[in-house]
Amino acid sequence: MHFFGCLIALFLSGFLLLVAFGLSLLDFLLRLLGIRRPRTIADAPEDGPNEPASQKRVFDDDEGEYVDFEEV
């Protein structure tokens, strides 16, 4: 009985892999023919400003100390 379960899982994973490959190939062909727009970074939704000046600093400049590293 375990043999058939493994065999079904193997066939199912192979089928899903083929479907995923086929869909990615279809997407590539549609983009190549110009039917679909190519994906760009500008299409991604923005969560907020990406400027480093607007990001909150985790540590201030006066926090922490330098520890000298020596190999043992």
Coordinates of C-alpha atoms in Angstrom, one line a residue:
M1 CA 0.0 0.0 0.0
H2 CA 2.9 2.4 0.7
F3 CA 4.2 1.7 -2.8
F4 CA 1.1 3.0 -4.4
G5 CA 1.0 6.1 -2.2
C6 CA 4.6 6.9 -3.2
L7 CA 3.8 6.2 -6.8
I8 CA 0.8 8.6 -6.8
A9 CA 2.8 11.3 -5.0
L10 CA 5.6 10.9 -7.7
F11 CA 3.1 11.2 -10.6
L12 CA 1.3 14.1 -8.9
S13 CA 4.5 16.1 -8.3
G14 CA 5.7 15.3 -11.9
F15 CA 2.3 16.5 -13.3
L16 CA 2.5 19.8 -11.2
L17 CA 6.1 20.4 -12.4
L18 CA 5.0 19.9 -16.0
V19 CA 2.1 22.3 -15.6
A20 CA 4.3 24.9 -14.0
F21 CA 6.9 24.6 -16.8
G22 CA 4.1 24.8 -19.4
L23 CA 2.6 28.0 -17.9
S24 CA 6.0 29.7 -17.6
L25 CA 6.7 28.7 -21.3
L26 CA 3.4 30.1 -22.3
D27 CA 4.0 33.3 -20.4
F28 CA 7.4 33.7 -22.1
L29 CA 5.9 33.2 -25.6
L30 CA 3.1 35.7 -24.9
R31 CA 5.6 38.3 -23.8
L32 CA 7.8 37.5 -26.8
L33 CA 4.9 38.0 -29.2
G34 CA 4.0 41.3 -27.5
I35 CA 0.6 40.2 -26.3
R36 CA 1.6 40.8 -22.6
R37 CA 3.7 43.6 -21.2
P38 CA 7.1 42.7 -19.8
R39 CA 7.3 42.8 -16.1
T40 CA 9.2 45.7 -14.7
I41 CA 10.2 46.8 -11.2
A42 CA 8.0 49.9 -11.6
D43 CA 4.9 47.6 -11.7
A44 CA 5.6 46.4 -8.2
P45 CA 3.5 48.1 -5.5
E46 CA 5.5 50.5 -3.3
D47 CA 5.3 50.2 0.5
G48 CA 6.8 53.6 1.1
P49 CA 9.8 55.8 0.4
N50 CA 13.0 53.9 -0.3
E51 CA 15.3 56.7 0.5
P52 CA 17.9 56.0 3.1
A53 CA 17.4 59.4 4.8
S54 CA 13.8 58.6 5.6
Q55 CA 14.6 55.2 7.2
K56 CA 14.9 55.0 11.0
R57 CA 18.3 54.2 12.3
V58 CA 18.6 51.3 14.6
F59 CA 21.7 52.4 16.5
D60 CA 23.0 55.9 17.1
D61 CA 26.6 56.9 16.3
D62 CA 27.5 57.1 20.1
E63 CA 26.2 53.5 20.9
G64 CA 28.3 50.4 21.0
E65 CA 32.1 49.9 21.2
Y66 CA 34.7 48.5 18.9
V67 CA 35.9 45.0 19.8
D68 CA 39.3 43.9 18.4
F69 CA 39.1 40.5 16.8
E70 CA 42.0 38.1 17.2
E71 CA 42.1 34.6 15.8
V72 CA 42.7 31.8 18.3

